[in-house]
PDB file of C-alpha atoms in Angstrom:
ATOM      1  CA  MET S 284      38.572  38.464 -14.734  1.00 95.00           C
ATOM      2  CA  LYS S 285      38.670  34.857 -13.595  1.00 97.00           C
ATOM      3  CA  LYS S 286      37.860  33.755 -10.049  1.00 97.00           C
ATOM      4  CA  SER S 287      37.165  30.467  -8.296  1.00 97.00           C
ATOM      5  CA  TYR S 288      34.819  29.876  -5.384  1.00 97.00           C
ATOM      6  CA  LYS S 289      34.268  26.933  -3.054  1.00 98.00           C
ATOM      7  CA  LEU S 290      30.761  25.480  -3.097  1.00 97.00           C
ATOM      8  CA  THR S 291      29.114  24.179   0.063  1.00 96.00           C
ATOM      9  CA  ASP S 292      26.519  21.382   0.043  1.00 96.00           C
ATOM     10  CA  LEU S 293      26.657  20.562  -3.666  1.00 95.00           C
ATOM     11  CA  ASP S 294      25.117  17.091  -3.517  1.00 93.00           C
ATOM     12  CA  CYS S 295      24.673  16.025  -7.113  1.00 92.00           C
ATOM     13  CA  ALA S 296      26.775  15.912 -10.292  1.00 95.00           C
ATOM     14  CA  ASN S 297      23.645  16.481 -12.370  1.00 97.00           C
ATOM     15  CA  CYS S 298      22.906  19.672 -10.418  1.00 96.00           C
ATOM     16  CA  ALA S 299      26.484  20.835 -11.004  1.00 97.00           C
ATOM     17  CA  ALA S 300      25.991  20.359 -14.754  1.00 97.00           C
ATOM     18  CA  LYS S 301      22.698  22.299 -14.661  1.00 97.00           C
ATOM     19  CA  MET S 302      24.375  25.143 -12.737  1.00 97.00           C
ATOM     20  CA  GLU S 303      27.246  25.289 -15.210  1.00 98.00           C
ATOM     21  CA  THR S 304      24.888  25.450 -18.193  1.00 98.00           C
ATOM     22  CA  ALA S 305      22.744  28.170 -16.606  1.00 98.00           C
ATOM     23  CA  ILE S 306      25.691  30.308 -15.445  1.00 98.00           C
ATOM     24  CA  ASN S 307      27.257  30.149 -18.917  1.00 98.00           C
ATOM     25  CA  LYS S 308      24.058  31.764 -20.288  1.00 98.00           C
ATOM     26  CA  ILE S 309      24.436  34.852 -18.054  1.00 97.00           C
ATOM     27  CA  ASP S 310      25.317  37.990 -20.014  1.00 96.00           C
ATOM     28  CA  GLY S 311      29.005  38.863 -19.564  1.00 96.00           C
ATOM     29  CA  VAL S 312      30.194  35.322 -18.771  1.00 98.00           C
ATOM     30  CA  ASN S 313      33.021  34.142 -21.014  1.00 98.00           C
ATOM     31  CA  LYS S 314      33.202  30.693 -19.413  1.00 98.00           C
ATOM     32  CA  ALA S 315      31.978  29.101 -16.216  1.00 98.00           C
ATOM     33  CA  THR S 316      32.750  25.645 -14.853  1.00 98.00           C
ATOM     34  CA  VAL S 317      31.245  23.807 -11.912  1.00 98.00           C
ATOM     35  CA  SER S 318      33.190  20.813 -10.640  1.00 97.00           C
ATOM     36  CA  PHE S 319      31.260  18.344  -8.513  1.00 97.00           C
ATOM     37  CA  MET S 320      34.445  16.476  -7.571  1.00 96.00           C
ATOM     38  CA  THR S 321      36.299  19.516  -6.219  1.00 97.00           C
ATOM     39  CA  GLN S 322      33.128  21.412  -5.159  1.00 97.00           C
ATOM     40  CA  LYS S 323      34.370  24.485  -7.063  1.00 97.00           C
ATOM     41  CA  LEU S 324      32.833  27.143  -9.278  1.00 98.00           C
ATOM     42  CA  THR S 325      35.128  29.025 -11.639  1.00 98.00           C
ATOM     43  CA  ILE S 326      33.828  32.094 -13.443  1.00 98.00           C
ATOM     44  CA  ASP S 327      35.606  33.942 -16.234  1.00 98.00           C
ATOM     45  CA  ALA S 328      33.647  37.120 -16.984  1.00 98.00           C
ATOM     46  CA  ASP S 329      34.068  40.660 -18.239  1.00 95.00           C
ATOM     47  CA  ASP S 330      35.727  42.853 -15.585  1.00 95.00           C
ATOM     48  CA  ASP S 331      33.076  45.576 -15.752  1.00 96.00           C
ATOM     49  CA  LYS S 332      30.207  43.090 -15.347  1.00 95.00           C
ATOM     50  CA  PHE S 333      31.794  40.711 -12.843  1.00 97.00           C
ATOM     51  CA  ASP S 334      29.891  41.843  -9.729  1.00 95.00           C
ATOM     52  CA  ASP S 335      26.556  41.595 -11.546  1.00 97.00           C
ATOM     53  CA  VAL S 336      27.504  38.193 -12.988  1.00 97.00           C
ATOM     54  CA  LEU S 337      28.415  36.928  -9.518  1.00 96.00           C
ATOM     55  CA  LYS S 338      25.069  38.044  -8.065  1.00 97.00           C
ATOM     56  CA  LYS S 339      23.209  36.276 -10.880  1.00 97.00           C
ATOM     57  CA  ALA S 340      25.373  33.165 -10.396  1.00 97.00           C
ATOM     58  CA  VAL S 341      24.451  33.079  -6.682  1.00 96.00           C
ATOM     59  CA  ASP S 342      20.755  33.277  -7.627  1.00 97.00           C
ATOM     60  CA  THR S 343      21.185  30.554 -10.249  1.00 96.00           C
ATOM     61  CA  VAL S 344      22.939  28.196  -7.841  1.00 96.00           C
ATOM     62  CA  SER S 345      20.208  28.614  -5.222  1.00 95.00           C
ATOM     63  CA  LYS S 346      17.475  27.968  -7.811  1.00 96.00           C
ATOM     64  CA  VAL S 347      19.086  24.737  -9.019  1.00 95.00           C
ATOM     65  CA  GLU S 348      20.008  23.444  -5.568  1.00 95.00           C
ATOM     66  CA  PRO S 349      18.572  25.525  -2.694  1.00 95.00           C
ATOM     67  CA  ASP S 350      20.964  24.093  -0.065  1.00 95.00           C
ATOM     68  CA  CYS S 351      24.102  24.865  -2.111  1.00 96.00           C
ATOM     69  CA  LYS S 352      25.974  28.093  -1.347  1.00 95.00           C
ATOM     70  CA  ILE S 353      28.868  29.914  -3.025  1.00 96.00           C
ATOM     71  CA  ASN S 354      31.489  30.880  -0.441  1.00 96.00           C
ATOM     72  CA  ILE S 355      32.373  34.455  -1.384  1.00 90.00           C
ATOM     73  CA  LYS S 356      35.214  35.783   0.754  1.00 77.00           C
TER      74      LYS S 356
END
């Protein structure tokens, strides 16, 4: 399953790169990209693990940049 999410308050390209690296290490993630220019997170993960991957991605984003939020709707 592949989904994209809008990021709010992503202030730094370096932080985006750190988020991308960390999210790609989460078990079940096939590929994740974080674009600073478009303020978007795209996650491609196993269907059966997607909800768990998304929760871990939210935690990862807040650890790297506490003000940044993933808009999940």
